[in-house]
Coordinates of C-alpha atoms and ligand atoms in Angstrom, one line a residue:
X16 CA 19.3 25.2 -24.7
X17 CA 16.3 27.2 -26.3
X18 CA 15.9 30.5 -24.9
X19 CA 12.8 32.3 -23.7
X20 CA 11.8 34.6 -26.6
X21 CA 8.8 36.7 -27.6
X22 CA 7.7 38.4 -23.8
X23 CA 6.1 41.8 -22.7
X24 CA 4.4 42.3 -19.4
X25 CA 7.3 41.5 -16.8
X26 CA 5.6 42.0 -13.8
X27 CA 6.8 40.9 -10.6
X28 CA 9.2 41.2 -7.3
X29 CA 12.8 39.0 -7.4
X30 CA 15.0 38.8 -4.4
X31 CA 18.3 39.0 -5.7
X32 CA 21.1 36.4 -5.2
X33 CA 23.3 37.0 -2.7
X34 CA 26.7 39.3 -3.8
X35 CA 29.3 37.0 -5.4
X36 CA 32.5 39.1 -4.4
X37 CA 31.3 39.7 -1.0
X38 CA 30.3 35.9 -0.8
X39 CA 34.2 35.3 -1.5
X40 CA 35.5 37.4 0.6
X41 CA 33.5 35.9 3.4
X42 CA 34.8 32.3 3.3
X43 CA 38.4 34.3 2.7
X44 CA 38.3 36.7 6.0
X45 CA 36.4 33.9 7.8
X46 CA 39.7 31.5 7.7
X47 CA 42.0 34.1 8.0
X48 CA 40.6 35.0 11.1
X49 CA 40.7 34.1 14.8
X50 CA 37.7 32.3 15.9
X51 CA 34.3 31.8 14.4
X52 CA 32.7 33.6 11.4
X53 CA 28.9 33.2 10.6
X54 CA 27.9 33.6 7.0
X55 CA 24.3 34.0 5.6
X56 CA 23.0 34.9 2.6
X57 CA 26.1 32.9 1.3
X58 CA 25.8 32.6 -2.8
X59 CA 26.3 29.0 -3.2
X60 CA 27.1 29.6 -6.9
X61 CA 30.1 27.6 -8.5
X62 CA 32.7 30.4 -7.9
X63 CA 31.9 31.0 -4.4
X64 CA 31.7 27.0 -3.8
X65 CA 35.1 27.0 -5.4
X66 CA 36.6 29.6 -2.5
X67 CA 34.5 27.2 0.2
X68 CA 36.3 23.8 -1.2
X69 CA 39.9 25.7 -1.9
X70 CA 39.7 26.6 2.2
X71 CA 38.9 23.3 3.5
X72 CA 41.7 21.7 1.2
X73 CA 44.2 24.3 3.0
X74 CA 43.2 23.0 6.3
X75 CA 40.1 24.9 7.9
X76 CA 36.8 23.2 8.9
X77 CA 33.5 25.1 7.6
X78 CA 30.0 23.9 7.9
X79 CA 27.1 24.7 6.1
X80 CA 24.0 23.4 7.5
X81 CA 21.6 24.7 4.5
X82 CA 21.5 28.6 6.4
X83 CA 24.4 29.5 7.9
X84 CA 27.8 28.7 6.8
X85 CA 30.2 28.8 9.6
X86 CA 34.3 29.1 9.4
X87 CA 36.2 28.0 11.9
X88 CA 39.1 30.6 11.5
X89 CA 42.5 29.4 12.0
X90 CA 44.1 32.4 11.4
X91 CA 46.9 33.2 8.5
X92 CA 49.1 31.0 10.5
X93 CA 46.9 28.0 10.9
X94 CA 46.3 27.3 7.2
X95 CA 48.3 24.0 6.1
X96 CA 49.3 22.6 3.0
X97 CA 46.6 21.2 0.8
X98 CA 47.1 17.7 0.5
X99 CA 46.7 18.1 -3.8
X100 CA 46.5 21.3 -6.1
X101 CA 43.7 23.6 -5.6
X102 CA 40.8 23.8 -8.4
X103 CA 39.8 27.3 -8.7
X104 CA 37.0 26.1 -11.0
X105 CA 36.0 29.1 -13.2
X106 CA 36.4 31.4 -10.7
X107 CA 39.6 34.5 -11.2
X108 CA 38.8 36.2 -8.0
X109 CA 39.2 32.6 -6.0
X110 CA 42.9 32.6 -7.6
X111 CA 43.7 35.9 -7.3
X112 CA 42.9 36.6 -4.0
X113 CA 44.1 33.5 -2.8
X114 CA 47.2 33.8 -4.2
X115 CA 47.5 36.7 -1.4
X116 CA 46.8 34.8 1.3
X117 CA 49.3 31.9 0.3
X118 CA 52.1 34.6 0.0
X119 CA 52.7 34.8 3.7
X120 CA 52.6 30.7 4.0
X121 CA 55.3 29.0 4.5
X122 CA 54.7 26.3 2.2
X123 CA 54.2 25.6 -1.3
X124 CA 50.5 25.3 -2.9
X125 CA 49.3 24.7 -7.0
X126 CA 46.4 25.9 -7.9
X127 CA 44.7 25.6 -11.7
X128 CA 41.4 25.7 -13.2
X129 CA 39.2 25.5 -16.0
X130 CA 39.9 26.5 -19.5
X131 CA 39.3 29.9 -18.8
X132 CA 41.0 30.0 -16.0
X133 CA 43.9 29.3 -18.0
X134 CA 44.1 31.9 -20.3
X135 CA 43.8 34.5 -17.6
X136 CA 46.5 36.8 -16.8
X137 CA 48.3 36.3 -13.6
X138 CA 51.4 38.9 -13.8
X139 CA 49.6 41.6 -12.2
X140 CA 49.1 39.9 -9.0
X141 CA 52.9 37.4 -9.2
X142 CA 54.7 40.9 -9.9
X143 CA 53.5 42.2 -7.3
X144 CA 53.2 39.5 -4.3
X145 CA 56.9 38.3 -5.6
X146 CA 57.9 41.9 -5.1
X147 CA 56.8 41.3 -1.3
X148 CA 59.4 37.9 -1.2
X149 CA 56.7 35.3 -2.2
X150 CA 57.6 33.3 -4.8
X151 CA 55.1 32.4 -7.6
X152 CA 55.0 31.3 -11.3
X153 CA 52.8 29.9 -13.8
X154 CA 52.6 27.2 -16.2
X155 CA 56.1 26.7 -18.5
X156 CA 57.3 29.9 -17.5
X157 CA 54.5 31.7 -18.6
X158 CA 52.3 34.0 -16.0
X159 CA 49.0 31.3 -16.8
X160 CA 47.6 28.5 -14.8
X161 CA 48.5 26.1 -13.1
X162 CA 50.1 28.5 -10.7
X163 CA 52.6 27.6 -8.0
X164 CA 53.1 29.6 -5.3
X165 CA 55.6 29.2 -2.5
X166 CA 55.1 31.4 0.3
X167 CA 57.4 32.9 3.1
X168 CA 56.2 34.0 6.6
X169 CA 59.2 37.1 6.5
X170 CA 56.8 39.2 3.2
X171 CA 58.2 42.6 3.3
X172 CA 55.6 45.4 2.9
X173 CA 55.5 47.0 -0.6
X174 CA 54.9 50.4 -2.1
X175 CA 52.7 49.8 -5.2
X176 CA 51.1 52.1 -8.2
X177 CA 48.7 49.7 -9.6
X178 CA 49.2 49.6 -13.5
X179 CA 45.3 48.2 -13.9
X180 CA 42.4 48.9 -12.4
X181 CA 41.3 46.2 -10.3
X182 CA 40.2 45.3 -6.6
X183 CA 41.2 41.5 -7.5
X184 CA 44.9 42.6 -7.8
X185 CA 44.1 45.0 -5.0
X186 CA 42.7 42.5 -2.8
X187 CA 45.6 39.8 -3.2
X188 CA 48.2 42.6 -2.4
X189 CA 46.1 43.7 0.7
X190 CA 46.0 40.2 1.8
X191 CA 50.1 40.0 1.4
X192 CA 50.0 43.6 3.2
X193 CA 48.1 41.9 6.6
X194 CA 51.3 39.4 7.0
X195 CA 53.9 41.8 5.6
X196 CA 56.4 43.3 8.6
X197 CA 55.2 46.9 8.2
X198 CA 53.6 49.4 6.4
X199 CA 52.7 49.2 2.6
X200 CA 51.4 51.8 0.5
X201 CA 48.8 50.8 -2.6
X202 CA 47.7 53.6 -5.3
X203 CA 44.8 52.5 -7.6
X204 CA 45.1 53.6 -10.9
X205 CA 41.1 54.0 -10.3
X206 CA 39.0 53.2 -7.5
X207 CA 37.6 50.0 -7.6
X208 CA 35.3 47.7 -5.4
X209 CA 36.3 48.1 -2.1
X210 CA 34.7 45.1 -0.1
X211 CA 38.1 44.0 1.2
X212 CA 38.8 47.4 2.7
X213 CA 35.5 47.2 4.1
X214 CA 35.7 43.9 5.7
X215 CA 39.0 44.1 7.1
X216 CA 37.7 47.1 9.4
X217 CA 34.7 44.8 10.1
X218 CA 37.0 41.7 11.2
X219 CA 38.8 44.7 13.6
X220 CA 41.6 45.2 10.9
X221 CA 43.1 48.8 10.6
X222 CA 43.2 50.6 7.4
X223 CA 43.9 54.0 5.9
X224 CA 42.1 55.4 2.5
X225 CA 42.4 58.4 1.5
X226 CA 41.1 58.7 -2.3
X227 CA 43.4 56.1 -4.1
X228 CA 46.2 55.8 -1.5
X229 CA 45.5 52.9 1.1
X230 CA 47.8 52.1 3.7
X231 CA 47.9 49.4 5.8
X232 CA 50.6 48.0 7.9
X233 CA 51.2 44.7 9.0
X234 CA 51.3 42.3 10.6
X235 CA 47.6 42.1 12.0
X236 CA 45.5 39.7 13.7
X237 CA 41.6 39.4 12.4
X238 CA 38.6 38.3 14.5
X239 CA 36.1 36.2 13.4
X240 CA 32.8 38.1 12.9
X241 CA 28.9 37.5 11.6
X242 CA 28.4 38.5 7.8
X243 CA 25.4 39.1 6.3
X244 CA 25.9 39.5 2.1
X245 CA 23.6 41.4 0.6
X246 CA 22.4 40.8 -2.8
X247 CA 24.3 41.2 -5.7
X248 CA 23.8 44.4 -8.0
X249 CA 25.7 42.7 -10.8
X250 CA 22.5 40.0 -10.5
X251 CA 19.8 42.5 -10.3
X252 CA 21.6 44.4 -13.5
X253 CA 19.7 41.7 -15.7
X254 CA 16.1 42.0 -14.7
X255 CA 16.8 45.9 -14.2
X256 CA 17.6 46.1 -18.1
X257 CA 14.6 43.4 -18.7
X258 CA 12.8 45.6 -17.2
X259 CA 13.6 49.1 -18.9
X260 CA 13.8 47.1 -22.4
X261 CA 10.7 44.7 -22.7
X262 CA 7.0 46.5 -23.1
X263 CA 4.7 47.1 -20.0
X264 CA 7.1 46.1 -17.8
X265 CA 7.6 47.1 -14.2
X266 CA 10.2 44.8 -12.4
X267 CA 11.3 45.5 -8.2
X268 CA 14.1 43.9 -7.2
X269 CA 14.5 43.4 -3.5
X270 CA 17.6 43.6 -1.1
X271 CA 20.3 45.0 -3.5
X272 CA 23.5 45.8 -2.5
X273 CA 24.6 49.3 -2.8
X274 CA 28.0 50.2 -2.3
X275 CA 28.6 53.0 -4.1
X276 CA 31.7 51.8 -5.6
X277 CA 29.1 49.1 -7.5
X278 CA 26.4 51.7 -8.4
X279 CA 27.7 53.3 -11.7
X280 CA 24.8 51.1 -13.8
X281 CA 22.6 53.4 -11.9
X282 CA 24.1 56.1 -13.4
X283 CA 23.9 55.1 -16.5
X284 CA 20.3 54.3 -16.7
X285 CA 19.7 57.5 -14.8
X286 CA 21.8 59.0 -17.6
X287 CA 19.8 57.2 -20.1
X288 CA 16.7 58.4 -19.5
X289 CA 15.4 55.0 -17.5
X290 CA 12.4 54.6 -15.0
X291 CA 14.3 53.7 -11.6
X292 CA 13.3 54.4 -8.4
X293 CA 15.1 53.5 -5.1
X294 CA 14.0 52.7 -1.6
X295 CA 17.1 52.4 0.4
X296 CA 16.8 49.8 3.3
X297 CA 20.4 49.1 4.5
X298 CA 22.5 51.4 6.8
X299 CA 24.6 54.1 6.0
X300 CA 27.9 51.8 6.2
X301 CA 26.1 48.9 4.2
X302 CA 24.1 50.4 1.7
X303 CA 20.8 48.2 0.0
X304 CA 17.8 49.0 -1.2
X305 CA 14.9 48.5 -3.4
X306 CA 14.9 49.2 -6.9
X307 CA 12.0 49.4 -9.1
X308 CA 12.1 50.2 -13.2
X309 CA 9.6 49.9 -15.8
X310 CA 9.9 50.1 -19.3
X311 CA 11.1 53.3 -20.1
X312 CA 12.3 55.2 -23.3
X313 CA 16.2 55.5 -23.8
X314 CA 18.7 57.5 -25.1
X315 CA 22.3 57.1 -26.1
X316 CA 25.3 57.8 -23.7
X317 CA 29.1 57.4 -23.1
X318 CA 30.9 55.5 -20.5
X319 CA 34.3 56.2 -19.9
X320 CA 37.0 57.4 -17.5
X321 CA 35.8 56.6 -13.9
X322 CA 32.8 55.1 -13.8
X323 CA 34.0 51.8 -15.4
X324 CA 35.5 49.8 -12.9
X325 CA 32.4 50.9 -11.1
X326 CA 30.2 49.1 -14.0
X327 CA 32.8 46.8 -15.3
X328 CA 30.4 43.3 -14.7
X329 CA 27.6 45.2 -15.8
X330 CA 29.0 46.1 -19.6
X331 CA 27.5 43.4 -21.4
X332 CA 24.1 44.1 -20.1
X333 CA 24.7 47.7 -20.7
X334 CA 25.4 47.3 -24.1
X335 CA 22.4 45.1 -24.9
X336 CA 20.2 48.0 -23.1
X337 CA 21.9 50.1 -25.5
X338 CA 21.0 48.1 -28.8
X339 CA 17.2 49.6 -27.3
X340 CA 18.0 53.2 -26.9
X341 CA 17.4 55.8 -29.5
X342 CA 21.0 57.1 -30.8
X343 CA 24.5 56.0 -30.3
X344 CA 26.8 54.5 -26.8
X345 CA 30.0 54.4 -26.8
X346 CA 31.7 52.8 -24.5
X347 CA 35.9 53.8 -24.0
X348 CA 38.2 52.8 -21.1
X349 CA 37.4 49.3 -20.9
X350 CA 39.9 47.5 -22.6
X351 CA 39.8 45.3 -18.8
X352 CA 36.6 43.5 -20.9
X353 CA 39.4 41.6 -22.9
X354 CA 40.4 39.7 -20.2
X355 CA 37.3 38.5 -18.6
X356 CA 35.5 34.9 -17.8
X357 CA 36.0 35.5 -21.8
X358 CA 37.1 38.6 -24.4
X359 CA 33.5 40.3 -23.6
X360 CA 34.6 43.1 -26.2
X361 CA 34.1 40.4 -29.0
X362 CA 31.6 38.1 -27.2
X363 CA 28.6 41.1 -27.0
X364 CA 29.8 42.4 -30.6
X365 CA 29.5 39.0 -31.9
X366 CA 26.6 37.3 -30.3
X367 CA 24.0 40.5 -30.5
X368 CA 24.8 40.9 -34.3
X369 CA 24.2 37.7 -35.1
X370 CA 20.8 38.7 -33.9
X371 CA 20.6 42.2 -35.6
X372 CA 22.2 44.6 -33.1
X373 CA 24.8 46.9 -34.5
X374 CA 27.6 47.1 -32.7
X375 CA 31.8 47.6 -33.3
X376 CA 33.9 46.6 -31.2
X377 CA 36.9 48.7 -30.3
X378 CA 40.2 48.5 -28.7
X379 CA 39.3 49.6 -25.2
X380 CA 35.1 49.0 -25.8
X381 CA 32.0 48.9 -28.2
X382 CA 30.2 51.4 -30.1
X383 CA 26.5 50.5 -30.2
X384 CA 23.9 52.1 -32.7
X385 CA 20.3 51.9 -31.4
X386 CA 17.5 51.3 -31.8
X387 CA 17.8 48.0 -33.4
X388 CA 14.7 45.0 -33.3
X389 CA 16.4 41.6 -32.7
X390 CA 15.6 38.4 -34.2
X391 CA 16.0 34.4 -33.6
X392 CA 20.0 33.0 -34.0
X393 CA 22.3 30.5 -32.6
X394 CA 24.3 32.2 -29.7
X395 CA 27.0 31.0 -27.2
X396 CA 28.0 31.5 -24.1
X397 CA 31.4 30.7 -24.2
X398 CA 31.5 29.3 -20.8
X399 CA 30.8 32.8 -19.6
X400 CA 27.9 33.1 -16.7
X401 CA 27.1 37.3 -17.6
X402 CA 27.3 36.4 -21.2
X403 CA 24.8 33.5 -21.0
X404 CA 22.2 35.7 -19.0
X405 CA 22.4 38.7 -21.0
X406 CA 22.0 37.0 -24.3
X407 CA 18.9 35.4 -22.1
X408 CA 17.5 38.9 -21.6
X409 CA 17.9 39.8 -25.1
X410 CA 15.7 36.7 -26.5
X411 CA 13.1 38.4 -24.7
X412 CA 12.7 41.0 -27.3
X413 CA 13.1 38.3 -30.3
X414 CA 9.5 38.1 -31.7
X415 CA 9.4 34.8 -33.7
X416 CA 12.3 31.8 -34.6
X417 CA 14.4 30.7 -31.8
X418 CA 17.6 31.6 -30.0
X419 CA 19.5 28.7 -29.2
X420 CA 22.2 29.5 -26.5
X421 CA 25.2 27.0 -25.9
X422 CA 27.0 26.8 -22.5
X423 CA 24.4 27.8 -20.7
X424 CA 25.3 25.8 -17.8
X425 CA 27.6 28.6 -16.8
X426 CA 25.1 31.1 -15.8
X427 CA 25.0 28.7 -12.7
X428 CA 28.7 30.4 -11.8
X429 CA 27.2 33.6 -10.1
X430 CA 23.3 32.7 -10.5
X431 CA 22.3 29.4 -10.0
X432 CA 18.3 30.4 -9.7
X433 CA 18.4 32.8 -12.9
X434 CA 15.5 30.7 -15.1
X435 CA 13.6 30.2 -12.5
X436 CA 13.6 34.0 -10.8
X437 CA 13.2 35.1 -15.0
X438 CA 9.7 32.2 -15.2
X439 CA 8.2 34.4 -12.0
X440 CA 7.8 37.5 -14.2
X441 CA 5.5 36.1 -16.7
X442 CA 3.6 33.3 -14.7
Ligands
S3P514 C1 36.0 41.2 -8.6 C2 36.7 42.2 -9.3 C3 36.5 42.4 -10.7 C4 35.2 41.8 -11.2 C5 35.0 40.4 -10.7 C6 35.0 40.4 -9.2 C7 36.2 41.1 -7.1 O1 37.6 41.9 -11.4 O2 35.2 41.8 -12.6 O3 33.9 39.8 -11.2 O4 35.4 40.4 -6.4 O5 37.2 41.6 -6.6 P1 39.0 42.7 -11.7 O6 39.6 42.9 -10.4 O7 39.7 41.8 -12.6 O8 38.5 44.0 -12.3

């Protein structure tokens, strides 16, 4: 499709789509439960949609009258066999966290996806989960989808150094943990997203953090509970850099998730020099806010160590608010980009210098030189939503030709509204 090029003068309030890996986990805790769960705010993009379909097809009856989305929990022992294999869609955290749950069935379930699905790497969560007395494997021997996992209801608890930073893996394991006969012990190599932490004390789960040690001993029984998802920040990263990149801008984006283990882009463009202020509305156990930027001048930065799995979703926009800052970004410690939706490392090298950025990719991320104008050029997607939106963003700045973007169908993945909340800036 034709891009948007040639704006200045964003000006406008978006609420932001609801928060994808929360959504997930929602539809997840919601069947895994006993009794009924209440979901609003539910994203009904195509991952999410994917976790909603993969639950019915293992047995559980949810309704979604338009508003509320309500799971009729069945508990980890009232799930049954789906009648064909699961389609994950596009989605890795539907397959990797289910995988989890399935490890403490005792049946046998297939599960594959789409052609990106299928060049994902699925050791890190079989190694472990197999470890526990599941049994799962991928396609010809190899760790790829289709998947087949067969589980067992006798999952012995685990003691687990993570070798990746991940909450995916994390999640799947702690999902294995809640059915295993006592206590397993999980180290991140980093600390990563902790929704699932989160939501298994809110569905009266007990859990033990203390900085990357969690501990949790099973077996447990969950309750059903009422979720309300806030919105995503990982959305709200585009219009934030739209807003800090394209002239006389001033973009507030309401309702934004913000758990601090989701926040590092704020750090960055607080680190880069950006116009960001923040009105926090949510509670001091679910974070939100209000965030307001306007076109601001920027300067180069690093990213490394911590902070990336804290910004990991976010890199691709970061590094297109980078081409727009004066100096160089360099970006280490990220070599987790590789194995995305697609290899992000060479999609955002690739796609911004075909339209005049300057940017190398390295082994573990990018180096970006700013300040660089950008001009009109066929881009693609490659099936990935975050690349589509961000190459969106940067046709913004392009002042004359055209940007032509294929795949952009899978922006619909996490942000199904994104051209239209993008047309109410500049009405
Ligand atoms: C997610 C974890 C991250 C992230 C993905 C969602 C989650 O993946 O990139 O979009 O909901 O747990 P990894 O666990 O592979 O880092």
């Amino acid at each position: 499709m034709e891009l948007v090029i040639n704006k200045t003068n964003l000006n406008g309030m978006i609420d932001i789509p609801s928060d994808k890996s929360i959504s997930h986990r929602s539809i997840m805790f919601g069947a895994i439960a006993q009794g009924k769960t209440t979901i609003k705010n539910f994203l009904r993009g195509d991952d999410c949609l994917s976790t909603l379909k993969a639950f019915k097809d293992l047995g559980v009856k949810i309704e979604d009258d338009g508003e509320t989305i309500t799971v009729h929990g069945t508990g980890f022992s009232g799930l049954k066999k789906a009648k064909e294999a699961i389609d994950v869609g596009n989605s890795g955290t539907t397959i990797r966290l289910i995988m989890g749950i399935l490890a403490g069935t005792d049946f046998s379930t297939e599960l594959f996806g789409d052609h990106s699905i299928a060049k994902r790497p699925m050791n890190r969560v079989m190694l472990p989960i197999n470890q526990m007395g599941a049994e799962c494997s991928g396609h010809d021997g190899t760790e790829f989808p289709p998947l087949k996992v067969t589980g067992t209801t006798t999952l012995n608890p685990i003691q687990y150094d993570m070798p990746v930073a991940s909450a995916q893996v994390k999640s799947a394991i702690l999902f294995a943990a809640l059915q295993a006969h006592g206590e397993s012990v999980i180290v991140e190599k980093e600390r990563t997203r902790d929704h699932t932490e989160d939501m298994i004390r809110q569905f009266g789960g007990e859990i033990t953090v203390s900085g990357k040690e969690i501990r949790i001993a099973g077996p447990q029984i969950l309750t059903g509970q009422e979720v309300i998802v806030p919105g995503d920040i990982s959305s709200a990263a585009f219009f934030l850099t739209a807003g800090l990149i394209i002239p006389n801008s001033q973009i507030t984006l309401n309702n934004v998730g913000l758990n601090p283990t989701r926040t590092g882009i704020i750090d960055v463009i607080v680190q880069m020099g950006g116009n960001l202020a923040i009105q926090e509305t949510g509670s001091a156990s679910n974070k939100a806010g209000t965030l307001t930027v306007e076109k601001s001048h920027l300067k180069g930065i690093e990213i490394s160590g911590e902070i990336i799995p804290r910004l990991i979703d976010e890199l691709p926009i970061i590094a297109l608010l980078a081409t727009q800052a004066e100096g160089t970004t360099i970006i280490r410690d990220a070599e987790e980009l590789k194995v995305k939706e697609t290899n992000r490392i060479d999609a955002v090298a690739t796609e911004l210098n075909k339209m005049g950025a300057n940017i190398e990719p390295t082994d573990d991320g990018l180096i970006i030189h700013g300040k660089t104008p950008l001009h009109g050029a066929n881009v693609t997607s490659y099936g990935d939503h975050r690349i589509g939106m961000m190459l969106q963003i940067a046709a913004l700045l392009v002042k004359e030709g055209t940007v032509e973007l294929e795949k952009a169908e899978a922006i619909s993945v996490s942000y199904p509204r994104f051209f239209d909340d993008l047309n109410k800036l500049y009405r």
